[in-house]
Tab-separated table of C-alpha atoms in Angstrom:
chain	number	residue	atom	x	y	z
A	1	MET	CA	-39.209	-14.336	65.103
A	2	THR	CA	-41.171	-15.687	62.230
A	3	ASN	CA	-39.319	-13.555	60.197
A	4	TRP	CA	-35.982	-14.654	61.508
A	5	LEU	CA	-36.875	-18.355	60.713
A	6	ASP	CA	-37.951	-17.695	57.318
A	7	ASN	CA	-34.592	-15.920	56.713
A	8	VAL	CA	-32.512	-19.047	57.880
A	9	LEU	CA	-34.621	-21.127	55.952
A	10	GLU	CA	-34.181	-19.044	52.701
A	11	LYS	CA	-30.496	-19.199	53.260
A	12	ILE	CA	-30.536	-22.930	53.701
A	13	LYS	CA	-32.766	-23.354	50.489
A	14	ASN	CA	-30.013	-21.300	48.528
A	15	LEU	CA	-27.291	-23.137	50.125
A	16	ASN	CA	-28.747	-26.397	49.141
A	17	HIS	CA	-29.492	-25.087	45.344
A	18	LYS	CA	-25.930	-24.157	45.252
A	19	ILE	CA	-24.607	-27.509	46.521
A	20	GLU	CA	-26.881	-29.343	43.841
A	21	ASN	CA	-25.520	-27.000	40.995
A	22	TYR	CA	-22.089	-27.839	42.641
A	23	LYS	CA	-22.865	-31.564	42.328
A	24	LYS	CA	-24.081	-31.471	38.468
A	25	GLU	CA	-21.144	-29.319	37.401
A	26	THR	CA	-18.641	-31.389	38.974
A	27	VAL	CA	-17.997	-34.909	37.760
A	28	ILE	CA	-15.594	-35.584	40.440
A	29	GLN	CA	-16.752	-33.857	43.507
A	30	SER	CA	-13.512	-34.173	45.179
A	31	LEU	CA	-11.942	-31.560	42.560
A	32	PRO	CA	-13.537	-28.494	43.311
A	33	ALA	CA	-11.548	-26.673	40.412
A	34	VAL	CA	-13.413	-28.966	37.774
A	35	ALA	CA	-16.665	-27.038	39.119
A	36	PHE	CA	-15.273	-23.563	38.385
A	37	VAL	CA	-13.981	-24.770	34.935
A	38	ASN	CA	-17.424	-26.096	33.774
A	39	ARG	CA	-19.180	-22.679	35.026
A	40	ALA	CA	-16.621	-20.766	33.197
A	41	LYS	CA	-16.712	-22.822	30.265
A	42	LYS	CA	-20.613	-22.403	29.709
A	43	MET	CA	-19.987	-18.455	30.319
A	44	PHE	CA	-17.193	-18.468	27.781
A	45	GLU	CA	-19.033	-20.425	25.365
A	46	ALA	CA	-21.937	-17.942	25.691
A	47	GLY	CA	-19.598	-14.869	25.111
A	48	ASN	CA	-19.601	-13.815	28.546
A	49	TYR	CA	-16.113	-13.445	29.055
A	50	LEU	CA	-15.878	-10.956	32.116
A	51	GLU	CA	-18.389	-13.437	33.753
A	52	ALA	CA	-16.054	-16.185	33.066
A	53	LYS	CA	-13.042	-14.596	34.193
A	54	LEU	CA	-14.653	-13.802	37.642
A	55	ILE	CA	-15.442	-17.593	38.097
A	56	LEU	CA	-11.956	-18.374	37.126
A	57	ASP	CA	-10.510	-15.673	39.554
A	58	LYS	CA	-12.364	-17.707	42.305
A	59	ALA	CA	-10.655	-20.879	41.345
A	60	MET	CA	-7.210	-19.384	41.276
A	61	GLU	CA	-7.672	-18.737	45.355
A	62	LEU	CA	-7.936	-22.633	45.515
A	63	PRO	CA	-4.869	-23.823	47.550
A	64	GLN	CA	-3.698	-26.151	44.473
A	65	LYS	CA	-3.072	-24.514	40.927
A	66	ASP	CA	-5.182	-26.276	38.324
A	67	ALA	CA	-3.801	-26.454	34.518
A	68	ARG	CA	-7.508	-26.143	33.201
A	69	VAL	CA	-8.117	-23.223	35.281
A	70	LEU	CA	-5.009	-21.445	33.702
A	71	LYS	CA	-5.531	-22.585	30.246
A	72	TYR	CA	-9.490	-20.985	30.503
A	73	GLN	CA	-7.632	-18.030	31.937
A	74	GLY	CA	-5.482	-17.645	28.895
A	75	MET	CA	-8.429	-18.095	26.588
A	76	VAL	CA	-10.069	-15.446	28.290
A	77	GLU	CA	-7.755	-12.912	28.431
A	78	GLU	CA	-7.354	-13.755	24.675
A	79	LYS	CA	-10.972	-12.559	24.178
A	80	LEU	CA	-10.758	-9.589	26.292
A	81	GLY	CA	-7.609	-8.334	24.227
A	82	ASN	CA	-4.744	-9.161	26.469
A	83	PRO	CA	-2.194	-11.422	24.358
A	84	GLU	CA	0.749	-11.004	27.076
A	85	LYS	CA	-1.638	-12.059	29.922
A	86	ALA	CA	-2.812	-14.885	28.006
A	87	VAL	CA	0.762	-15.983	27.287
A	88	GLU	CA	1.661	-16.300	31.211
A	89	TYR	CA	-1.270	-18.290	31.633
A	90	TYR	CA	-0.881	-20.533	28.736
A	91	GLN	CA	2.970	-20.998	29.764
A	92	ASP	CA	1.884	-21.578	33.502
A	93	SER	CA	-0.687	-24.362	32.342
A	94	ALA	CA	1.788	-26.001	29.962
A	95	GLU	CA	4.200	-26.282	32.897
A	96	LEU	CA	1.628	-28.137	34.810
A	97	ASN	CA	0.265	-30.540	32.171
A	98	PRO	CA	2.610	-30.515	29.221
A	99	ASN	CA	0.943	-33.357	27.759
A	100	ASP	CA	-2.222	-31.168	27.297
A	101	LYS	CA	-3.430	-32.029	23.584
A	102	ASN	CA	-3.786	-28.190	22.679
A	103	ILE	CA	-1.925	-26.050	25.214
A	104	TRP	CA	1.318	-25.633	23.247
A	105	GLN	CA	-0.688	-24.719	20.172
A	106	LYS	CA	-2.709	-22.196	22.084
A	107	LEU	CA	0.627	-20.971	23.738
A	108	GLY	CA	2.001	-20.894	20.048
A	109	PHE	CA	-0.804	-18.481	18.658
A	110	ALA	CA	-0.406	-16.273	21.633
A	111	LEU	CA	3.231	-16.165	21.236
A	112	ILE	CA	2.735	-14.977	17.683
A	113	ALA	CA	0.311	-12.257	18.927
A	114	VAL	CA	3.031	-10.739	21.160
A	115	ASN	CA	5.570	-10.974	18.589
A	116	LYS	CA	7.753	-13.707	19.858
A	117	PHE	CA	8.068	-15.936	16.967
A	118	VAL	CA	11.188	-18.122	17.932
A	119	GLU	CA	9.356	-19.101	21.354
A	120	ALA	CA	6.214	-19.760	19.077
A	121	GLU	CA	8.128	-21.781	16.853
A	122	LYS	CA	9.290	-24.008	19.548
A	123	SER	CA	5.576	-24.188	21.174
A	124	PHE	CA	4.376	-25.437	18.095
A	125	GLU	CA	7.033	-28.136	17.801
A	126	ASN	CA	6.073	-29.034	21.268
A	127	SER	CA	2.501	-29.319	19.897
A	128	ASN	CA	3.230	-31.498	17.243
A	129	LYS	CA	4.993	-33.960	19.390
A	130	ILE	CA	2.208	-34.441	21.545
A	131	ASN	CA	-0.551	-34.214	18.928
A	132	ALA	CA	0.996	-34.932	15.268
A	133	SER	CA	-0.580	-34.152	12.058
A	134	ASN	CA	-2.692	-31.306	13.339
A	135	THR	CA	-3.789	-28.911	10.577
A	136	ASP	CA	-3.864	-25.980	13.032
A	137	THR	CA	-0.606	-26.845	14.520
A	138	HIS	CA	1.189	-26.708	11.351
A	139	THR	CA	-0.519	-23.528	10.094
A	140	GLY	CA	0.839	-21.712	13.298
A	141	TRP	CA	4.297	-23.249	12.796
A	142	GLY	CA	4.079	-21.773	9.451
A	143	MET	CA	3.348	-18.371	10.650
A	144	ALA	CA	5.749	-18.459	13.177
A	145	LEU	CA	8.702	-19.479	10.457
A	146	MET	CA	7.147	-16.586	7.956
A	147	LYS	CA	7.162	-13.810	10.554
A	148	GLN	CA	10.991	-14.911	10.789
A	149	HIS	CA	11.397	-14.415	7.131
A	150	ARG	CA	12.219	-18.038	6.722
A	151	TYR	CA	9.809	-18.329	3.773
A	152	ALA	CA	10.950	-21.601	2.273
A	153	GLU	CA	10.187	-23.627	5.853
A	154	ALA	CA	7.101	-21.795	6.422
A	155	ARG	CA	5.777	-22.750	3.060
A	156	GLU	CA	6.560	-26.554	3.812
A	157	LYS	CA	4.515	-26.310	7.091
A	158	PHE	CA	1.630	-24.594	5.045
A	159	ILE	CA	1.648	-27.317	2.431
A	160	GLU	CA	1.894	-29.952	5.238
A	161	ALA	CA	-1.375	-28.129	6.994
A	162	ALA	CA	-3.218	-28.220	3.703
A	163	ARG	CA	-2.183	-32.244	3.052
A	164	ILE	CA	-3.499	-32.998	6.564
A	165	ASN	CA	-6.788	-30.951	5.933
A	166	ARG	CA	-7.573	-30.311	2.169
A	167	TYR	CA	-10.143	-27.806	2.950
A	168	ASN	CA	-7.664	-25.730	4.897
A	169	PHE	CA	-7.460	-23.078	1.957
A	170	SER	CA	-5.946	-20.309	4.067
A	171	THR	CA	-2.852	-22.474	4.077
A	172	ILE	CA	-2.913	-22.810	0.623
A	173	PHE	CA	-3.449	-18.963	0.343
A	174	LEU	CA	-0.418	-18.471	2.725
A	175	ALA	CA	1.734	-20.900	0.675
A	176	ALA	CA	1.044	-18.799	-2.186
A	177	VAL	CA	2.294	-16.061	-0.322
A	178	MET	CA	5.508	-17.542	0.349
A	179	ASP	CA	5.974	-18.544	-3.411
A	180	MET	CA	5.755	-14.867	-4.131
A	181	ARG	CA	8.164	-13.712	-1.250
A	182	LEU	CA	10.218	-16.342	-2.801
A	183	ASN	CA	9.991	-15.042	-6.474
A	184	GLU	CA	8.308	-18.284	-7.542
A	185	LEU	CA	5.665	-16.604	-9.284
A	186	ASP	CA	4.210	-19.478	-11.491
A	187	LYS	CA	3.883	-21.812	-8.254
A	188	ALA	CA	1.731	-18.743	-6.664
A	189	GLU	CA	-0.454	-18.392	-9.561
A	190	THR	CA	-1.049	-22.254	-9.745
A	191	ARG	CA	-2.315	-21.993	-5.982
A	192	LEU	CA	-4.087	-18.446	-6.317
A	193	ALA	CA	-6.017	-19.692	-9.579
A	194	PHE	CA	-7.265	-22.847	-7.670
A	195	LEU	CA	-8.408	-20.504	-4.666
A	196	ALA	CA	-10.129	-17.625	-6.835
A	197	ASN	CA	-12.129	-20.915	-8.229
A	198	VAL	CA	-12.821	-23.149	-5.192
A	199	SER	CA	-12.665	-20.495	-2.258
A	200	PRO	CA	-13.054	-17.041	-3.608
A	201	ASN	CA	-12.836	-14.281	-0.943
A	202	GLU	CA	-11.393	-10.670	-0.925
A	203	SER	CA	-8.083	-12.030	0.225
A	204	ASN	CA	-7.384	-14.672	-2.231
A	205	THR	CA	-8.681	-12.268	-5.180
A	206	TYR	CA	-6.770	-9.536	-4.033
A	207	GLU	CA	-3.593	-11.566	-3.946
A	208	TYR	CA	-4.147	-12.985	-7.109
A	209	ALA	CA	-4.642	-9.442	-8.488
A	210	HIS	CA	-1.253	-8.101	-6.732
A	211	LEU	CA	0.475	-11.230	-8.459
A	212	LYS	CA	-0.997	-10.307	-11.888
A	213	PHE	CA	0.373	-6.454	-11.221
A	214	ILE	CA	3.844	-8.166	-10.080
A	215	LYS	CA	3.749	-10.044	-13.576
A	216	GLN	CA	2.574	-6.891	-15.322
A	217	ASP	CA	-0.824	-8.288	-16.439
A	218	TYR	CA	-2.403	-4.966	-15.742
A	219	GLU	CA	-5.927	-6.190	-17.280
A	220	ASN	CA	-6.274	-9.167	-14.804
A	221	ALA	CA	-4.805	-6.948	-12.208
A	222	LEU	CA	-7.663	-4.660	-12.618
A	223	PHE	CA	-10.271	-7.432	-12.848
A	224	TYR	CA	-9.174	-9.358	-9.839
A	225	ALA	CA	-8.678	-6.182	-7.342
A	226	LYS	CA	-12.007	-5.113	-8.473
A	227	LYS	CA	-13.453	-8.551	-8.008
A	228	SER	CA	-11.969	-8.370	-4.328
A	229	LEU	CA	-13.879	-5.285	-3.563
A	230	GLU	CA	-17.239	-7.159	-4.486
A	231	TYR	CA	-16.413	-9.264	-1.538
A	232	ASN	CA	-15.265	-6.486	0.769
A	233	PRO	CA	-15.820	-3.040	-0.415
A	234	SER	CA	-13.795	-1.854	2.326
A	235	MET	CA	-10.636	-3.533	1.413
A	236	LEU	CA	-8.074	-0.503	1.040
A	237	PRO	CA	-5.167	-2.699	-0.533
A	238	SER	CA	-7.548	-3.368	-3.595
A	239	TYR	CA	-8.073	0.316	-4.022
A	240	ILE	CA	-4.382	1.127	-3.963
A	241	LEU	CA	-3.571	-1.580	-6.359
A	242	ILE	CA	-6.260	-0.368	-8.826
A	243	ALA	CA	-5.341	2.927	-8.347
A	244	ASN	CA	-1.419	1.912	-8.980
A	245	THR	CA	-2.645	0.097	-12.091
A	246	TYR	CA	-4.317	3.164	-13.701
A	247	THR	CA	-1.215	5.253	-12.816
A	248	ILE	CA	1.022	2.816	-14.748
A	249	ASN	CA	-1.322	3.136	-17.798
A	250	TRP	CA	-0.893	7.189	-17.338
A	251	ASP	CA	-4.748	7.329	-16.634
A	252	PHE	CA	-4.745	10.292	-14.308
A	253	GLU	CA	-8.734	10.386	-14.398
A	254	ASN	CA	-9.203	6.940	-12.966
A	255	THR	CA	-6.375	7.251	-10.561
A	256	ILE	CA	-7.803	10.077	-8.722
A	257	LYS	CA	-11.381	8.559	-8.931
A	258	THR	CA	-10.093	5.475	-7.024
A	259	PHE	CA	-8.347	7.255	-4.328
A	260	LYS	CA	-11.355	9.490	-3.841
A	261	GLN	CA	-13.479	6.227	-3.670
A	262	ALA	CA	-11.434	4.718	-0.742
A	263	GLU	CA	-11.478	8.032	1.300
A	264	GLN	CA	-15.385	8.184	0.623
A	265	LYS	CA	-15.227	4.780	2.196
A	266	GLU	CA	-13.694	6.232	5.225
A	267	LEU	CA	-10.396	4.283	4.828
A	268	SER	CA	-8.366	7.265	5.451
A	269	SER	CA	-4.961	6.050	6.690
A	270	LEU	CA	-1.245	6.724	6.223
A	271	PRO	CA	-0.817	4.121	3.347
A	272	LEU	CA	-3.900	5.807	1.440
A	273	TYR	CA	-2.464	9.530	1.659
A	274	LEU	CA	1.026	8.132	0.678
A	275	GLU	CA	0.230	6.123	-2.117
A	276	TRP	CA	-2.093	9.118	-3.377
A	277	ALA	CA	0.891	11.604	-3.346
A	278	LEU	CA	3.135	9.426	-5.109
A	279	ALA	CA	0.698	8.906	-7.648
A	280	LEU	CA	0.484	12.665	-7.905
A	281	GLU	CA	4.049	12.883	-8.071
A	282	THR	CA	4.148	10.535	-11.073
A	283	PHE	CA	1.700	13.028	-12.729
A	284	ASP	CA	3.948	15.933	-11.794
A	285	CYS	CA	1.356	17.332	-9.522
A	286	PHE	CA	3.536	18.310	-6.520
A	287	GLU	CA	1.287	20.753	-4.776
A	288	ASP	CA	-1.435	18.115	-4.683
A	289	ALA	CA	0.945	15.608	-3.510
A	290	LYS	CA	2.278	17.869	-0.838
A	291	GLN	CA	-1.092	18.301	0.598
A	292	LYS	CA	-1.799	14.324	0.738
A	293	LEU	CA	1.479	14.040	2.514
A	294	ILE	CA	0.492	16.504	5.058
A	295	LYS	CA	-2.648	14.652	5.781
A	296	ALA	CA	-0.511	11.255	6.153
A	297	GLN	CA	1.736	13.195	8.561
A	298	GLU	CA	-1.338	14.175	10.743
A	299	LEU	CA	-1.705	10.317	11.160
A	300	LYS	CA	1.995	9.364	11.885
A	301	GLN	CA	4.686	12.033	12.555
A	302	ASP	CA	8.243	10.212	11.641
A	303	GLU	CA	7.017	8.124	8.742
A	304	PRO	CA	10.557	8.236	6.402
A	305	ASP	CA	8.473	7.656	3.205
A	306	VAL	CA	6.210	10.750	4.186
A	307	ILE	CA	8.896	13.038	5.378
A	308	ALA	CA	11.332	12.157	2.579
A	309	ASN	CA	8.794	12.804	-0.140
A	310	LEU	CA	7.782	16.012	1.496
A	311	ALA	CA	11.327	17.205	1.037
A	312	LEU	CA	11.003	16.355	-2.351
A	313	CYS	CA	7.585	18.072	-2.680
A	314	ASN	CA	8.881	21.142	-1.291
A	315	PHE	CA	11.723	21.306	-3.553
A	316	MET	CA	9.231	20.996	-6.598
A	317	THR	CA	7.112	23.606	-5.277
A	318	GLY	CA	9.970	26.015	-4.479
A	319	ASP	CA	10.174	26.027	-0.797
A	320	TYR	CA	13.866	25.255	-1.084
A	321	ASP	CA	14.707	25.816	2.813
A	322	THR	CA	11.837	23.293	3.910
A	323	ALA	CA	13.147	20.809	1.671
A	324	GLN	CA	16.873	21.122	2.850
A	325	ASN	CA	15.595	20.932	6.290
A	326	LEU	CA	13.594	17.927	5.760
A	327	THR	CA	16.149	15.774	3.857
A	328	GLU	CA	18.188	15.912	7.117
A	329	GLN	CA	15.492	13.763	9.120
A	330	PHE	CA	16.066	10.864	6.947
A	331	PRO	CA	19.025	11.524	4.588
A	332	GLU	CA	19.529	7.911	3.465
A	333	HIS	CA	16.183	7.751	1.963
A	334	PHE	CA	15.866	7.711	-1.531
A	335	ALA	CA	13.510	10.855	-2.013
A	336	SER	CA	15.771	12.749	0.476
A	337	ARG	CA	18.801	12.113	-1.630
A	338	LEU	CA	17.075	12.968	-4.748
A	339	THR	CA	16.249	16.131	-3.380
A	340	LYS	CA	19.779	16.823	-1.933
A	341	ALA	CA	20.838	16.093	-5.592
A	342	LEU	CA	18.269	18.810	-6.861
A	343	LEU	CA	19.527	21.309	-4.522
A	344	ILE	CA	22.763	20.737	-5.645
A	345	TYR	CA	21.840	21.276	-9.334
A	346	LEU	CA	19.783	24.523	-8.016
A	347	SER	CA	23.555	25.884	-6.535
A	348	ASP	CA	25.062	25.507	-10.095
A	349	ASN	CA	27.623	22.837	-9.081
A	350	ILE	CA	26.491	20.679	-12.369
A	351	ASP	CA	29.159	18.062	-12.517
A	352	ASP	CA	28.405	16.849	-8.832
A	353	ALA	CA	24.381	17.051	-9.524
A	354	ILE	CA	25.096	14.914	-12.545
A	355	SER	CA	26.973	12.224	-10.464
A	356	LYS	CA	24.733	12.047	-7.648
A	357	LEU	CA	21.696	11.846	-10.398
A	358	ARG	CA	23.196	9.194	-12.340
A	359	GLU	CA	23.880	7.241	-8.792
A	360	LEU	CA	20.234	7.417	-8.357
A	361	SER	CA	19.104	6.782	-11.758
A	362	GLU	CA	21.052	2.989	-11.173
A	363	GLU	CA	18.616	2.396	-8.359
A	364	LYS	CA	15.191	3.506	-10.089
A	365	ARG	CA	15.731	3.421	-13.735
A	366	ASP	CA	12.014	4.093	-14.618
A	367	PHE	CA	12.026	7.142	-12.416
A	368	ALA	CA	11.382	10.131	-14.924
A	369	LEU	CA	12.296	12.908	-13.045
A	370	ILE	CA	15.813	12.043	-12.559
A	371	ASP	CA	16.153	11.778	-16.502
A	372	PHE	CA	14.444	15.245	-16.468
A	373	TYR	CA	16.809	16.969	-14.234
A	374	LEU	CA	19.947	15.140	-16.059
A	375	ALA	CA	18.535	16.914	-19.124
A	376	GLN	CA	18.595	20.373	-17.275
A	377	CYS	CA	22.015	19.897	-16.392
A	378	PHE	CA	23.339	18.910	-19.588
A	379	GLN	CA	21.504	21.961	-20.876
A	380	LYS	CA	23.516	24.143	-18.726
A	381	GLN	CA	26.540	22.425	-19.968
A	382	LYS	CA	25.518	23.114	-23.583
A	383	ASN	CA	25.915	19.197	-24.238
A	384	ASP	CA	23.312	19.158	-27.124
A	385	THR	CA	23.521	15.329	-27.606
A	386	LYS	CA	23.144	14.384	-23.914
A	387	VAL	CA	20.137	17.273	-23.686
A	388	LYS	CA	18.002	15.362	-26.219
A	389	ASP	CA	19.093	11.988	-24.922
A	390	PHE	CA	17.590	12.633	-21.702
A	391	TYR	CA	14.744	14.844	-22.756
A	392	ASN	CA	13.603	11.681	-24.785
A	393	SER	CA	14.399	9.418	-22.205
A	394	THR	CA	12.015	11.243	-19.887
A	395	ILE	CA	9.296	11.119	-22.198
A	396	ASP	CA	9.651	7.659	-22.943
A	397	LYS	CA	9.502	6.644	-19.259
A	398	ASN	CA	6.704	8.987	-18.672
A	399	PRO	CA	4.867	9.872	-21.588
A	400	LYS	CA	2.398	12.595	-19.739
A	401	TYR	CA	5.039	14.398	-18.455
A	402	PHE	CA	4.053	17.693	-19.876
A	403	ARG	CA	6.731	19.776	-18.330
A	404	ALA	CA	9.177	17.703	-20.175
A	405	TYR	CA	7.502	18.651	-23.493
A	406	LYS	CA	7.368	22.227	-22.781
A	407	GLU	CA	11.124	22.463	-21.491
A	408	TYR	CA	12.397	20.266	-24.491
A	409	ALA	CA	10.135	22.541	-26.937
A	410	LYS	CA	11.677	25.703	-25.449
A	411	TYR	CA	15.235	24.167	-25.873
A	412	LEU	CA	14.663	23.191	-29.439
A	413	PHE	CA	12.981	26.922	-30.191
A	414	ALA	CA	16.508	28.417	-28.758
A	415	GLN	CA	18.150	26.261	-31.448
A	416	ASN	CA	15.682	27.365	-34.103
A	417	ASN	CA	14.878	23.444	-34.551
A	418	PHE	CA	11.119	24.232	-34.803
A	419	ALA	CA	10.105	21.132	-36.496
A	420	ASP	CA	11.594	18.968	-33.923
A	421	ALA	CA	9.830	21.151	-31.189
A	422	GLN	CA	6.344	20.698	-33.196
A	423	ARG	CA	6.830	16.885	-33.528
A	424	LYS	CA	7.219	16.626	-29.675
A	425	LEU	CA	4.492	19.074	-29.099
A	426	ARG	CA	1.811	17.374	-31.240
A	427	LYS	CA	2.711	14.209	-29.288
A	428	ALA	CA	1.557	15.935	-25.930
A	429	HIS	CA	-1.246	17.530	-27.690
A	430	LYS	CA	-2.731	14.325	-28.503
A	431	LEU	CA	-2.343	13.041	-24.704
A	432	ASP	CA	-3.905	16.068	-23.384
A	433	GLU	CA	-6.076	18.468	-25.977
A	434	ASN	CA	-6.747	21.104	-23.495
A	435	ASN	CA	-3.233	21.609	-22.011
A	436	LEU	CA	-2.988	25.426	-22.421
A	437	GLU	CA	0.926	25.621	-22.527
A	438	ILE	CA	1.117	23.000	-24.894
A	439	LEU	CA	-1.413	24.766	-27.242
A	440	ASN	CA	0.570	27.865	-26.965
A	441	LEU	CA	3.767	26.347	-27.827
A	442	LEU	CA	2.359	24.316	-30.561
A	443	PHE	CA	0.873	27.471	-32.089
A	444	TYR	CA	4.132	29.111	-31.977
A	445	SER	CA	5.893	26.309	-33.431
A	446	CYS	CA	3.391	26.452	-36.389
A	447	TYR	CA	3.922	29.820	-36.678
A	448	LYS	CA	7.548	30.011	-37.286
A	449	LEU	CA	7.418	27.109	-39.705
A	450	VAL	CA	4.506	28.738	-41.629
A	451	LYS	CA	6.773	31.859	-41.983
A	452	ASP	CA	9.407	29.682	-43.752
A	453	ASN	CA	6.966	27.799	-45.768
A	454	VAL	CA	3.553	29.469	-46.294
A	455	CYS	CA	0.555	27.112	-46.526
A	456	GLU	CA	-3.199	27.881	-46.372
A	457	TYR	CA	-3.813	24.328	-44.389
A	458	ASN	CA	-0.891	25.157	-41.971
A	459	ILE	CA	-1.914	28.610	-41.177
A	460	LYS	CA	-5.506	27.621	-40.314
A	461	GLU	CA	-4.473	24.700	-38.222
A	462	ALA	CA	-1.864	27.112	-36.379
A	463	LEU	CA	-4.875	29.758	-35.888
A	464	GLY	CA	-6.760	26.631	-34.786
A	465	PHE	CA	-4.588	26.023	-31.919
A	466	ALA	CA	-4.763	29.776	-31.071
A	467	GLU	CA	-8.556	29.996	-30.899
A	468	LYS	CA	-8.641	26.759	-28.634
A	469	ALA	CA	-6.293	28.500	-26.560
A	470	GLU	CA	-8.361	31.793	-26.320
A	471	ASN	CA	-11.419	29.543	-25.451
A	472	LEU	CA	-9.484	28.132	-22.667
A	473	GLY	CA	-8.783	31.435	-21.127
A	474	HIS	CA	-5.037	32.095	-21.696
A	475	PHE	CA	-3.454	32.970	-25.404
A	476	GLU	CA	0.370	34.372	-25.314
A	477	TYR	CA	0.984	35.298	-28.733
A	478	PRO	CA	-1.756	37.774	-30.170
A	479	GLU	CA	0.640	39.566	-32.261
A	480	GLU	CA	1.602	36.703	-34.071
A	481	LYS	CA	-1.836	35.555	-34.587
A	482	ASN	CA	-2.837	38.893	-36.195
A	483	GLU	CA	0.180	38.386	-38.672
A	484	LEU	CA	-1.187	35.003	-39.548
A	485	THR	CA	-4.717	36.077	-39.840
A	486	GLU	CA	-3.571	38.864	-42.271
A	487	LEU	CA	-1.540	36.433	-44.318
A	488	LEU	CA	-4.365	34.125	-44.460
A	489	LYS	CA	-6.589	36.813	-45.967
A	490	ASN	CA	-4.164	37.919	-48.230
A	491	ILE	CA	-3.838	34.159	-49.586
A	492	GLN	CA	-7.654	33.880	-49.991
A	493	ASP	CA	-8.001	37.389	-51.686
A	494	ARG	CA	-5.527	36.137	-53.969
């Protein structure tokens, strides 16, 4: 009997405690939803989102819908990573209380999160009508316009947001991004230079580096891209920008080193391996590029840039059937069309190959591989002037395209033009003193010229090239070397 009475008293005590809490949490006791909202708000602010949701779910069982309950439901769903549900709750809340000062703003940002940019634009417009001159509203409004590619309008919203709050540096940054989209680079530079001084962070400094890269100021592009990594060592776009800058400067060693650094930072991703592969293609390393593209393909199967460049790499490494098959997946992609043109060249349909390569050259005038194959086409047609023009153009566009030097030298050898061949090979040798094929060809050009004009210095130079090639592991002209050795001995004996 005593236990029974104790239990009843304990229940009454607990009930009284709950009632007291309810009175404390509820300003207007006739509105029970307020209590739920206040309790949920405390949980929300403490980061206990699931507990907040449980409280709000109870409030949803009340007979009358409450706009504040719905608003907090939306806020909780956003924190739980459910933007679609957040949109539904915010819309319901806005319908119940369209004059809420920030519901339209919250709805606008949630709509951006679910890619409903037109609806988001209208939501921010409503927000501005109720609560004008709000920096966050104009920021979101600009973002909604930006996502619709309405860059000039978006920029105006970002500028207005910065005018309302001059410390809203993110809107100045976004305005600069819009300047770049509109190709108004000087305006972008003014804003980004300001941010680099007053609010430096990884995003501002990276975008400043990107701007410098676009303006071909590669020294400052490197400086600011490296600076952004000081703020965030895991900033993948900065690694890619640095590597691409080294590639443009034909610095193979630092290009590969930078990509490896990004990989070591566990930034392995499709963009990393794709950009790595494109850099390797520039350096005529198609087998290595192919391996990077395979890694990219493992991360995403049907990426057009990956598949089309795999087609090109397969052609360049001799797997023509695979190259042909891959071009069919994305036939309009530039790399697919280039591969098709090269396959046409391989079939000896030279006129058609030239036509397609010239067409592609108009799209990418700096693409040295196209000029190289145009030289090869004209070589088959025995058009000496065009051959020389396109080999020279290839080397101008890519001064480290060693395959072009080699093929050009061999072509000049066939014409007995050893002096021109030697000049080209010397240029290549300065760029890479340990390139075996260049050393062998350079020796042979020296050998042929020495035969016509015997000179002790030239013989010694030729033998020096031969010795270096031997030390590196492969020398192709032992008989010619012996001949020059004997000739040198005879000169010295005399």
